[in-house]
């Protein structure tokens, strides 16, 4: 638990504050399938997708497909799939997420929602859920420099929202990339939640696998953050 007062909470979207019941993986599968890769390459690609869940989507496609044109086409297909899911009502708030936003606001904690989605996809989700007035900032990799696992988004949130130091920053997400990003940022609280794709063991292993200092909190869901903000 942090010994510092938290002034900025940087919270992931899909899998952490937003429930999409596997739409992200379905959108990746749809986008990559359209390239008719050999079976072995497709399997390798999907393993990479899962291993890098939470990172910038366009960067993931660049790694898998190796050319900018193919990556842009795949990213467009991904966004079209996810946009259709959003407009079809397939995304919803994780139970307790909106109550957490309200608690933070009442406690003087600024809330940033961060994501590996493009700004257009991110904003469509925010609009669908009616969250525009509930949070203070929304960030995608394009707004901050680099995406996860780098610390750019949480540090950008801290700077833009006027946090006092990295010790006043809380970073929460459902992937190993989220946890690594928070550790790299030196956040006072780094927490992994079990409502997404990663297991407890995977989230707990991030410090030992990266050599970064710190030990993440592991929470059943975003609501478990509340006692640590007091």
Coordinates of N, CA and C in Angstrom, one line a residue:
X1 N 0.8 -1.2 0.0 CA 0.0 0.0 0.0 C 0.9 1.2 0.0
X2 N 0.5 2.2 -0.8 CA 1.3 3.5 -0.8 C 1.2 4.2 0.5
X3 N 2.3 4.9 0.9 CA 2.3 5.7 2.1 C 2.0 7.2 1.7
X4 N 1.8 7.4 0.4 CA 1.6 8.8 -0.1 C 0.1 8.9 -0.5
X5 N -0.3 10.1 -0.3 CA -1.7 10.4 -0.8 C -1.7 10.3 -2.3
X6 N -2.7 9.6 -2.9 CA -2.8 9.5 -4.3 C -3.6 10.7 -4.9
X7 N -3.0 11.3 -5.9 CA -3.6 12.5 -6.5 C -4.1 12.2 -7.9
X8 N -3.5 11.2 -8.6 CA -3.9 10.9 -10.0 C -4.0 9.4 -10.1
X9 N -5.2 8.9 -10.6 CA -5.4 7.5 -10.9 C -5.4 7.3 -12.4
X10 N -4.5 6.5 -12.9 CA -4.5 6.2 -14.3 C -5.0 4.8 -14.5
X11 N -6.2 4.6 -15.1 CA -6.9 3.4 -15.1 C -7.0 2.9 -16.6
X12 N -6.7 1.6 -16.8 CA -6.9 1.0 -18.1 C -8.4 0.9 -18.5
X13 N -8.7 0.8 -19.7 CA -10.1 0.6 -20.2 C -10.5 -0.8 -20.3
X14 N -10.3 -1.4 -21.5 CA -10.8 -2.8 -21.8 C -10.2 -3.8 -20.8
X15 N -11.1 -4.5 -20.1 CA -10.6 -5.5 -19.2 C -10.5 -5.0 -17.7
X16 N -10.4 -3.7 -17.6 CA -10.2 -3.1 -16.3 C -11.4 -2.3 -15.8
X17 N -11.8 -1.3 -16.6 CA -13.0 -0.5 -16.3 C -14.1 -0.8 -17.3
X18 N -13.7 -1.4 -18.4 CA -14.7 -1.7 -19.5 C -14.7 -3.2 -19.7
X19 N -15.9 -3.7 -19.7 CA -16.1 -5.2 -20.0 C -16.5 -5.3 -21.4
X20 N -15.8 -6.1 -22.2 CA -16.2 -6.3 -23.6 C -16.3 -7.8 -24.0
X21 N -16.2 -8.7 -23.0 CA -16.5 -10.1 -23.2 C -15.7 -10.7 -24.4
X22 N -14.4 -10.3 -24.5 CA -13.6 -10.9 -25.5 C -13.6 -10.3 -26.9
X23 N -14.2 -9.1 -27.0 CA -14.3 -8.4 -28.3 C -12.9 -8.0 -28.8
X24 N -12.0 -7.7 -27.9 CA -10.6 -7.3 -28.3 C -9.9 -8.5 -29.1
X25 N -10.0 -9.7 -28.4 CA -9.4 -10.8 -29.1 C -10.1 -11.2 -30.4
X26 N -11.4 -11.0 -30.4 CA -12.2 -11.3 -31.6 C -11.8 -10.4 -32.7
X27 N -11.6 -9.1 -32.4 CA -11.2 -8.1 -33.4 C -9.8 -8.3 -33.9
X28 N -8.9 -8.7 -33.0 CA -7.5 -9.1 -33.5 C -7.6 -10.3 -34.4
X29 N -8.4 -11.3 -34.0 CA -8.5 -12.5 -34.8 C -9.0 -12.2 -36.2
X30 N -10.1 -11.4 -36.3 CA -10.7 -11.0 -37.5 C -9.7 -10.3 -38.4
X31 N -9.0 -9.3 -37.8 CA -8.0 -8.5 -38.6 C -6.9 -9.4 -39.2
X32 N -6.4 -10.3 -38.4 CA -5.2 -11.1 -38.8 C -5.6 -12.2 -39.8
X33 N -6.8 -12.7 -39.6 CA -7.3 -13.8 -40.4 C -7.4 -13.3 -41.9
X34 N -7.8 -12.0 -42.0 CA -8.0 -11.4 -43.4 C -6.7 -11.5 -44.2
X35 N -5.5 -11.7 -43.6 CA -4.3 -11.8 -44.4 C -3.9 -13.2 -44.8
X36 N -4.7 -14.2 -44.5 CA -4.5 -15.6 -44.9 C -3.1 -16.1 -44.6
X37 N -2.7 -15.8 -43.4 CA -1.3 -16.3 -43.1 C -1.3 -17.9 -43.0
X38 N -0.2 -18.5 -43.2 CA -0.1 -19.9 -43.0 C -0.4 -20.2 -41.5
X39 N -0.9 -21.4 -41.3 CA -1.4 -21.8 -39.9 C -0.4 -21.5 -38.9
X40 N 0.8 -21.9 -39.1 CA 1.9 -21.7 -38.1 C 2.1 -20.3 -37.8
X41 N 2.1 -19.4 -38.8 CA 2.3 -18.0 -38.6 C 1.1 -17.4 -37.9
X42 N -0.1 -17.8 -38.2 CA -1.2 -17.3 -37.6 C -1.2 -17.6 -36.1
X43 N -0.8 -18.9 -35.7 CA -0.7 -19.3 -34.3 C 0.3 -18.4 -33.6
X44 N 1.4 -18.2 -34.2 CA 2.5 -17.4 -33.6 C 2.0 -16.0 -33.4
X45 N 1.3 -15.5 -34.4 CA 0.8 -14.1 -34.4 C -0.2 -13.9 -33.2
X46 N -1.1 -14.9 -33.0 CA -2.1 -14.8 -31.9 C -1.4 -15.0 -30.6
X47 N -0.4 -15.8 -30.5 CA 0.4 -15.8 -29.2 C 1.0 -14.5 -28.9
X48 N 1.5 -13.8 -29.9 CA 2.1 -12.5 -29.7 C 1.0 -11.5 -29.3
X49 N -0.1 -11.6 -29.9 CA -1.2 -10.7 -29.5 C -1.5 -10.8 -28.0
X50 N -1.6 -12.1 -27.6 CA -2.0 -12.3 -26.2 C -0.8 -11.8 -25.3
X51 N 0.4 -12.0 -25.7 CA 1.5 -11.7 -24.8 C 1.7 -10.1 -24.7
X52 N 1.2 -9.4 -25.7 CA 1.3 -8.0 -25.7 C 0.0 -7.3 -25.5
X53 N -1.0 -8.0 -25.0 CA -2.3 -7.4 -24.7 C -2.1 -6.1 -23.8
X54 N -2.8 -5.1 -24.2 CA -2.7 -3.8 -23.5 C -1.8 -2.8 -24.2
X55 N -0.9 -3.3 -25.1 CA 0.0 -2.4 -25.8 C -0.7 -1.7 -27.0
X56 N 0.0 -0.8 -27.6 CA -0.6 -0.1 -28.8 C -0.9 -1.0 -29.9
X57 N -2.1 -1.0 -30.4 CA -2.6 -1.9 -31.4 C -1.8 -1.8 -32.7
X58 N -1.6 -0.6 -33.1 CA -0.9 -0.5 -34.4 C 0.6 -1.0 -34.3
X59 N 1.2 -0.9 -33.1 CA 2.5 -1.4 -32.9 C 2.5 -2.9 -33.0
X60 N 1.5 -3.5 -32.4 CA 1.4 -5.0 -32.4 C 1.2 -5.5 -33.9
X61 N 0.4 -4.8 -34.7 CA 0.3 -5.2 -36.1 C 1.6 -5.0 -36.9
X62 N 2.3 -3.9 -36.6 CA 3.6 -3.7 -37.2 C 4.5 -4.8 -37.0
X63 N 4.6 -5.3 -35.7 CA 5.5 -6.4 -35.4 C 5.1 -7.7 -36.1
X64 N 3.8 -8.0 -36.2 CA 3.3 -9.2 -36.7 C 3.4 -9.3 -38.2
X65 N 3.1 -8.1 -38.9 CA 2.9 -8.1 -40.3 C 4.1 -7.6 -41.1
X66 N 5.0 -6.8 -40.4 CA 6.2 -6.4 -41.0 C 6.2 -5.3 -42.0
X67 N 5.1 -4.8 -42.4 CA 5.0 -3.7 -43.3 C 4.0 -2.7 -42.8
X68 N 4.3 -1.4 -43.1 CA 3.4 -0.4 -42.6 C 2.1 -0.4 -43.2
X69 N 2.0 -0.7 -44.5 CA 0.8 -0.8 -45.2 C -0.1 -1.9 -44.7
X70 N 0.4 -3.1 -44.5 CA -0.3 -4.2 -43.9 C -0.8 -3.9 -42.5
X71 N 0.1 -3.3 -41.7 CA -0.2 -2.9 -40.3 C -1.4 -1.9 -40.3
X72 N -1.4 -0.9 -41.1 CA -2.4 0.1 -41.2 C -3.8 -0.6 -41.6
X73 N -3.7 -1.5 -42.6 CA -4.9 -2.1 -43.0 C -5.5 -3.0 -41.9
X74 N -4.6 -3.8 -41.2 CA -5.1 -4.6 -40.1 C -5.6 -3.8 -39.0
X75 N -5.0 -2.7 -38.7 CA -5.5 -1.8 -37.6 C -6.9 -1.2 -38.0
X76 N -7.0 -0.9 -39.3 CA -8.3 -0.4 -39.7 C -9.4 -1.4 -39.5
X77 N -9.1 -2.7 -39.9 CA -10.0 -3.8 -39.7 C -10.4 -4.0 -38.3
X78 N -9.3 -4.0 -37.4 CA -9.5 -4.1 -36.0 C -10.5 -3.1 -35.5
X79 N -10.2 -1.8 -35.8 CA -11.1 -0.7 -35.3 C -12.5 -0.8 -35.8
X80 N -12.7 -1.2 -37.1 CA -14.0 -1.4 -37.6 C -14.8 -2.5 -36.9
X81 N -14.1 -3.6 -36.6 CA -14.7 -4.7 -35.8 C -15.1 -4.2 -34.4
X82 N -14.2 -3.5 -33.7 CA -14.5 -3.0 -32.4 C -15.5 -2.0 -32.4
X83 N -15.5 -1.1 -33.4 CA -16.5 0.0 -33.4 C -17.9 -0.6 -33.6
X84 N -18.0 -1.7 -34.4 CA -19.3 -2.3 -34.6 C -19.8 -3.0 -33.3
X85 N -18.9 -3.5 -32.5 CA -19.2 -4.1 -31.2 C -19.7 -3.0 -30.3
X86 N -19.0 -1.9 -30.3 CA -19.4 -0.8 -29.4 C -20.8 -0.3 -29.8
X87 N -21.0 0.0 -31.1 CA -22.3 0.5 -31.5 C -23.4 -0.6 -31.3
X88 N -23.0 -1.8 -31.2 CA -24.0 -2.9 -31.0 C -24.2 -3.2 -29.5
X89 N -23.7 -2.4 -28.7 CA -23.9 -2.5 -27.2 C -23.2 -3.7 -26.6
X90 N -22.0 -4.1 -27.2 CA -21.3 -5.2 -26.6 C -20.3 -4.8 -25.6
X91 N -20.2 -3.5 -25.3 CA -19.3 -3.1 -24.2 C -20.1 -2.5 -23.1
X92 N -19.6 -2.6 -21.9 CA -20.3 -2.1 -20.7 C -19.3 -1.8 -19.6
X93 N -19.8 -1.1 -18.6 CA -18.9 -0.7 -17.5 C -18.6 -2.0 -16.7
X94 N -17.4 -2.2 -16.2 CA -17.1 -3.2 -15.2 C -17.8 -2.8 -14.0
X95 N -18.5 -3.7 -13.3 CA -19.3 -3.3 -12.1 C -18.4 -2.6 -11.1
X96 N -18.9 -1.5 -10.6 CA -18.1 -0.7 -9.7 C -17.2 0.4 -10.2
X97 N -17.0 0.4 -11.6 CA -16.1 1.3 -12.2 C -16.6 2.8 -12.0
X98 N -17.9 3.0 -12.3 CA -18.4 4.4 -12.2 C -18.4 4.8 -10.7
X99 N -18.6 3.9 -9.8 CA -18.6 4.3 -8.4 C -17.2 4.7 -8.0
X100 N -16.2 4.0 -8.5 CA -14.8 4.3 -8.3 C -14.4 5.7 -8.8
X101 N -14.9 6.0 -10.0 CA -14.7 7.3 -10.5 C -15.2 8.4 -9.6
X102 N -16.4 8.2 -9.1 CA -17.1 9.1 -8.2 C -16.3 9.3 -6.9
X103 N -15.9 8.1 -6.4 CA -15.1 8.2 -5.1 C -13.8 9.0 -5.3
X104 N -13.1 8.8 -6.4 CA -11.9 9.5 -6.7 C -12.2 11.0 -6.8
X105 N -13.2 11.4 -7.5 CA -13.6 12.8 -7.6 C -13.9 13.4 -6.3
X106 N -14.6 12.7 -5.4 CA -15.0 13.2 -4.1 C -13.8 13.3 -3.2
X107 N -12.8 12.5 -3.4 CA -11.5 12.5 -2.6 C -10.5 13.4 -3.2
X108 N -10.8 14.1 -4.3 CA -9.8 15.0 -4.9 C -8.8 14.3 -5.8
X109 N -9.1 13.1 -6.2 CA -8.2 12.3 -7.0 C -8.6 12.5 -8.5
X110 N -7.7 12.9 -9.3 CA -8.0 13.1 -10.8 C -8.0 11.7 -11.4
X111 N -8.9 11.5 -12.4 CA -9.0 10.2 -13.0 C -8.6 10.3 -14.5
X112 N -7.7 9.5 -14.9 CA -7.3 9.3 -16.4 C -7.7 7.9 -16.8
X113 N -8.3 7.8 -17.9 CA -8.5 6.5 -18.6 C -7.5 6.4 -19.7
X114 N -6.7 5.3 -19.7 CA -5.7 5.1 -20.7 C -5.9 3.8 -21.4
X115 N -5.5 3.7 -22.7 CA -5.8 2.5 -23.5 C -4.8 2.4 -24.6
X116 N -4.7 1.2 -25.1 CA -3.9 1.0 -26.3 C -4.7 1.2 -27.6
X117 N -6.0 1.5 -27.5 CA -6.8 1.8 -28.7 C -6.4 3.2 -29.3
X118 N -6.7 3.4 -30.5 CA -6.6 4.7 -31.1 C -7.5 5.7 -30.5
X119 N -7.3 7.0 -30.6 CA -8.2 8.0 -30.0 C -9.6 7.8 -30.6
X120 N -9.8 7.4 -31.8 CA -11.2 7.3 -32.4 C -11.9 6.2 -31.7
X121 N -11.3 5.0 -31.5 CA -12.0 3.9 -30.9 C -12.2 4.2 -29.4
X122 N -11.2 4.8 -28.8 CA -11.3 5.1 -27.3 C -12.5 6.1 -27.1
X123 N -12.6 7.1 -28.0 CA -13.7 8.1 -27.8 C -15.1 7.5 -28.1
X124 N -15.1 6.5 -29.0 CA -16.4 5.9 -29.2 C -16.9 5.1 -28.0
X125 N -15.9 4.5 -27.3 CA -16.3 3.7 -26.1 C -16.7 4.7 -25.0
X126 N -16.0 5.8 -24.8 CA -16.4 6.8 -23.8 C -17.8 7.4 -24.1
X127 N -18.0 7.6 -25.4 CA -19.3 8.2 -25.7 C -20.4 7.2 -25.5
X128 N -20.2 5.9 -25.9 CA -21.2 4.8 -25.7 C -21.6 4.7 -24.2
X129 N -20.6 4.7 -23.3 CA -20.8 4.5 -21.9 C -21.2 5.8 -21.2
X130 N -21.1 7.0 -21.9 CA -21.5 8.2 -21.2 C -20.5 8.7 -20.1
X131 N -19.3 8.4 -20.4 CA -18.2 8.7 -19.3 C -17.5 10.0 -19.5
X132 N -17.9 10.8 -20.5 CA -17.1 12.0 -20.8 C -17.0 13.0 -19.6
X133 N -18.1 13.0 -18.8 CA -18.1 14.0 -17.7 C -17.7 13.3 -16.4
X134 N -17.4 12.0 -16.4 CA -17.0 11.3 -15.2 C -15.5 11.2 -14.9
X135 N -14.7 11.5 -16.0 CA -13.3 11.4 -15.8 C -12.6 12.7 -16.3
X136 N -11.4 12.9 -15.9 CA -10.7 14.1 -16.1 C -9.8 14.1 -17.4
X137 N -9.4 12.9 -17.9 CA -8.5 12.9 -19.0 C -8.6 11.5 -19.6
X138 N -8.5 11.4 -20.9 CA -8.4 10.1 -21.6 C -7.1 10.1 -22.5
X139 N -6.4 9.0 -22.5 CA -5.1 9.0 -23.3 C -5.0 7.7 -24.1
X140 N -4.5 7.9 -25.3 CA -4.0 6.8 -26.1 C -2.5 7.0 -26.3
X141 N -1.8 5.9 -26.8 CA -0.4 6.1 -27.1 C -0.1 7.3 -28.0
X142 N -1.0 7.6 -28.9 CA -0.7 8.8 -29.8 C -0.7 10.1 -29.1
X143 N -1.3 10.1 -27.9 CA -1.3 11.4 -27.1 C -0.1 11.5 -26.2
X144 N 0.7 10.5 -26.0 CA 1.7 10.5 -25.0 C 3.1 10.2 -25.5
X145 N 3.2 9.6 -26.7 CA 4.5 9.3 -27.2 C 4.6 7.8 -27.5
X146 N 4.9 7.0 -26.4 CA 4.9 5.5 -26.6 C 3.8 4.9 -25.8
X147 N 3.3 3.8 -26.3 CA 2.3 3.0 -25.5 C 3.0 2.1 -24.5
X148 N 2.2 1.3 -23.8 CA 2.7 0.4 -22.9 C 3.6 -0.7 -23.6
X149 N 4.6 -1.2 -22.9 CA 4.8 -1.2 -21.5 C 5.6 0.0 -21.0
X150 N 5.8 1.0 -21.9 CA 6.6 2.2 -21.5 C 5.7 3.1 -20.5
X151 N 6.4 4.0 -19.8 CA 5.7 4.8 -18.8 C 5.0 6.0 -19.3
X152 N 5.0 6.3 -20.6 CA 4.6 7.6 -21.1 C 3.2 8.0 -20.8
X153 N 2.3 7.0 -20.9 CA 0.9 7.4 -20.6 C 0.6 7.8 -19.1
X154 N 1.0 6.9 -18.2 CA 0.8 7.3 -16.8 C 1.6 8.6 -16.4
X155 N 2.8 8.8 -16.9 CA 3.5 10.0 -16.6 C 2.9 11.2 -17.3
X156 N 2.3 11.1 -18.5 CA 1.6 12.2 -19.1 C 0.4 12.5 -18.3
X157 N -0.3 11.5 -17.8 CA -1.5 11.8 -17.0 C -1.1 12.6 -15.7
X158 N 0.0 12.2 -15.1 CA 0.4 12.9 -13.9 C 0.7 14.3 -14.2
X159 N 1.4 14.6 -15.3 CA 1.8 15.9 -15.6 C 0.6 16.8 -16.0
X160 N -0.3 16.2 -16.9 CA -1.4 17.0 -17.3 C -2.4 17.3 -16.2
X161 N -2.5 16.4 -15.3 CA -3.5 16.5 -14.2 C -2.9 17.1 -12.9
X162 N -1.7 17.5 -13.0 CA -1.1 18.3 -11.9 C -0.8 17.5 -10.6
X163 N -0.4 16.2 -10.8 CA 0.1 15.4 -9.7 C 1.4 15.9 -9.1
X164 N 1.6 15.7 -7.8 CA 2.7 16.3 -7.1 C 4.0 15.5 -7.4
X165 N 3.9 14.2 -7.5 CA 5.1 13.3 -7.7 C 4.6 12.0 -8.2
X166 N 5.5 11.1 -8.6 CA 5.2 9.8 -9.1 C 4.6 9.0 -7.9
X167 N 5.0 9.3 -6.7 CA 4.5 8.6 -5.5 C 3.0 8.8 -5.3
X168 N 2.4 9.9 -6.0 CA 1.0 10.2 -5.8 C 0.2 9.6 -7.0
X169 N 0.8 8.7 -7.8 CA 0.2 8.2 -9.0 C -0.2 6.7 -8.7
X170 N -1.4 6.4 -9.1 CA -1.9 5.0 -9.1 C -2.1 4.5 -10.5
X171 N -1.6 3.4 -10.9 CA -1.7 2.8 -12.2 C -2.3 1.4 -12.1
X172 N -3.4 1.2 -12.8 CA -4.2 0.0 -12.6 C -4.6 -0.6 -14.0
X173 N -4.4 -1.9 -14.2 CA -4.7 -2.5 -15.5 C -4.8 -4.0 -15.4
X174 N -5.3 -4.7 -16.4 CA -5.5 -6.1 -16.4 C -4.4 -6.9 -17.1
X175 N -3.4 -6.2 -17.6 CA -2.4 -7.0 -18.4 C -1.0 -6.8 -17.8
X176 N -0.1 -7.6 -18.2 CA 1.3 -7.5 -17.7 C 1.9 -6.2 -18.3
X177 N 1.5 -5.7 -19.4 CA 2.0 -4.5 -20.0 C 1.5 -3.3 -19.1
X178 N 0.3 -3.4 -18.6 CA -0.2 -2.3 -17.7 C 0.7 -2.2 -16.4
X179 N 1.0 -3.4 -15.8 CA 1.8 -3.5 -14.6 C 3.2 -3.0 -14.9
X180 N 3.8 -3.4 -16.0 CA 5.1 -3.0 -16.3 C 5.2 -1.5 -16.5
X181 N 4.2 -0.9 -17.2 CA 4.1 0.5 -17.4 C 4.1 1.3 -16.1
X182 N 3.3 0.8 -15.1 CA 3.2 1.4 -13.8 C 4.5 1.3 -13.0
X183 N 5.1 0.2 -13.1 CA 6.4 0.0 -12.4 C 7.5 0.9 -13.0
X184 N 7.5 1.0 -14.4 CA 8.5 1.9 -15.0 C 8.2 3.4 -14.7
X185 N 7.0 3.7 -14.4 CA 6.7 5.1 -14.1 C 7.0 5.4 -12.6
X186 N 7.3 4.4 -11.8 CA 7.6 4.6 -10.4 C 6.4 4.9 -9.6
X187 N 5.2 4.5 -10.0 CA 3.9 4.9 -9.4 C 3.9 4.4 -7.9
X188 N 3.2 5.2 -7.1 CA 3.0 4.8 -5.7 C 2.2 3.6 -5.5
X189 N 1.2 3.4 -6.4 CA 0.4 2.2 -6.4 C 0.4 1.6 -7.8
X190 N 0.8 0.4 -8.0 CA 0.7 -0.4 -9.2 C -0.2 -1.6 -9.0
X191 N -1.3 -1.7 -9.7 CA -2.2 -2.8 -9.4 C -2.6 -3.5 -10.7
X192 N -2.7 -4.9 -10.6 CA -3.2 -5.7 -11.7 C -4.5 -6.2 -11.3
X193 N -5.5 -6.2 -12.1 CA -6.8 -6.7 -11.8 C -7.1 -8.0 -12.6
X194 N -7.9 -8.9 -12.1 CA -8.2 -10.2 -12.6 C -9.4 -10.3 -13.5
X195 N -9.9 -9.1 -14.0 CA -11.1 -9.1 -14.8 C -10.8 -9.1 -16.3
X196 N -9.5 -9.3 -16.7 CA -9.1 -9.3 -18.1 C -8.5 -10.6 -18.5
X197 N -7.5 -10.5 -19.3 CA -6.9 -11.7 -20.0 C -5.8 -12.3 -19.1
X198 N -5.2 -11.6 -18.2 CA -4.0 -12.1 -17.5 C -4.4 -12.8 -16.2
X199 N -3.5 -13.8 -15.8 CA -3.8 -14.5 -14.6 C -3.0 -13.8 -13.4
X200 N -3.3 -14.2 -12.2 CA -2.6 -13.7 -11.0 C -1.1 -14.0 -11.2
X201 N -0.8 -15.2 -11.5 CA 0.7 -15.6 -11.6 C 1.4 -14.7 -12.7
X202 N 0.7 -14.4 -13.8 CA 1.4 -13.6 -14.8 C 1.6 -12.2 -14.4
X203 N 0.6 -11.6 -13.7 CA 0.7 -10.3 -13.2 C 1.8 -10.2 -12.1
X204 N 1.8 -11.1 -11.2 CA 2.8 -11.1 -10.1 C 4.2 -11.3 -10.6
X205 N 4.4 -11.9 -11.7 CA 5.7 -12.2 -12.2 C 6.4 -11.1 -12.9
X206 N 5.7 -10.0 -13.2 CA 6.2 -8.9 -13.9 C 7.5 -8.3 -13.3
X207 N 7.6 -8.1 -12.0 CA 8.9 -7.5 -11.5 C 10.1 -8.5 -11.8
X208 N 9.9 -9.7 -11.5 CA 11.0 -10.7 -11.7 C 11.4 -10.9 -13.2
X209 N 10.4 -10.8 -14.1 CA 10.7 -10.9 -15.5 C 11.3 -9.7 -16.1
X210 N 11.0 -8.5 -15.5 CA 11.5 -7.3 -16.1 C 12.7 -6.7 -15.4
X211 N 12.9 -7.2 -14.1 CA 14.0 -6.6 -13.3 C 13.6 -5.3 -12.7
X212 N 12.4 -4.9 -12.8 CA 11.9 -3.6 -12.2 C 11.6 -3.7 -10.8
X213 N 11.9 -2.7 -10.0 CA 11.6 -2.8 -8.5 C 10.1 -2.6 -8.3
X214 N 9.6 -3.1 -7.2 CA 8.2 -3.0 -6.8 C 7.5 -4.3 -6.8
X215 N 6.3 -4.3 -6.2 CA 5.5 -5.5 -6.1 C 4.1 -5.0 -6.3
X216 N 3.4 -5.5 -7.5 CA 2.1 -5.0 -7.7 C 1.0 -5.6 -6.8
X217 N 0.0 -4.8 -6.5 CA -1.1 -5.3 -5.9 C -1.9 -6.1 -6.9
X218 N -2.5 -7.2 -6.5 CA -3.3 -8.0 -7.3 C -4.8 -8.0 -6.8
X219 N -5.7 -7.4 -7.6 CA -7.0 -7.2 -7.1 C -8.0 -8.0 -8.0
X220 N -9.1 -8.5 -7.3 CA -10.1 -9.2 -8.1 C -10.8 -8.3 -9.1
X221 N -11.0 -7.1 -8.8 CA -11.5 -6.1 -9.8 C -11.1 -4.7 -9.4
X222 N -11.5 -3.8 -10.2 CA -11.2 -2.4 -10.0 C -11.7 -1.9 -8.6
X223 N -12.8 -2.4 -8.1 CA -13.3 -1.9 -6.9 C -12.4 -2.2 -5.7
X224 N -11.5 -3.2 -5.9 CA -10.5 -3.5 -4.8 C -9.5 -2.4 -4.6
X225 N -9.5 -1.4 -5.5 CA -8.6 -0.3 -5.3 C -9.0 0.7 -4.2
X226 N -10.3 0.7 -3.9 CA -10.8 1.7 -3.0 C -10.1 1.8 -1.7
X227 N -9.9 0.7 -1.0 CA -9.2 0.8 0.3 C -7.8 1.3 0.2
X228 N -7.1 1.2 -0.9 CA -5.8 1.6 -1.0 C -5.7 3.1 -1.4
X229 N -6.8 3.7 -1.7 CA -6.8 5.1 -2.0 C -7.1 6.0 -0.8
X230 N -7.5 5.3 0.3 CA -7.9 6.1 1.5 C -6.6 6.6 2.2

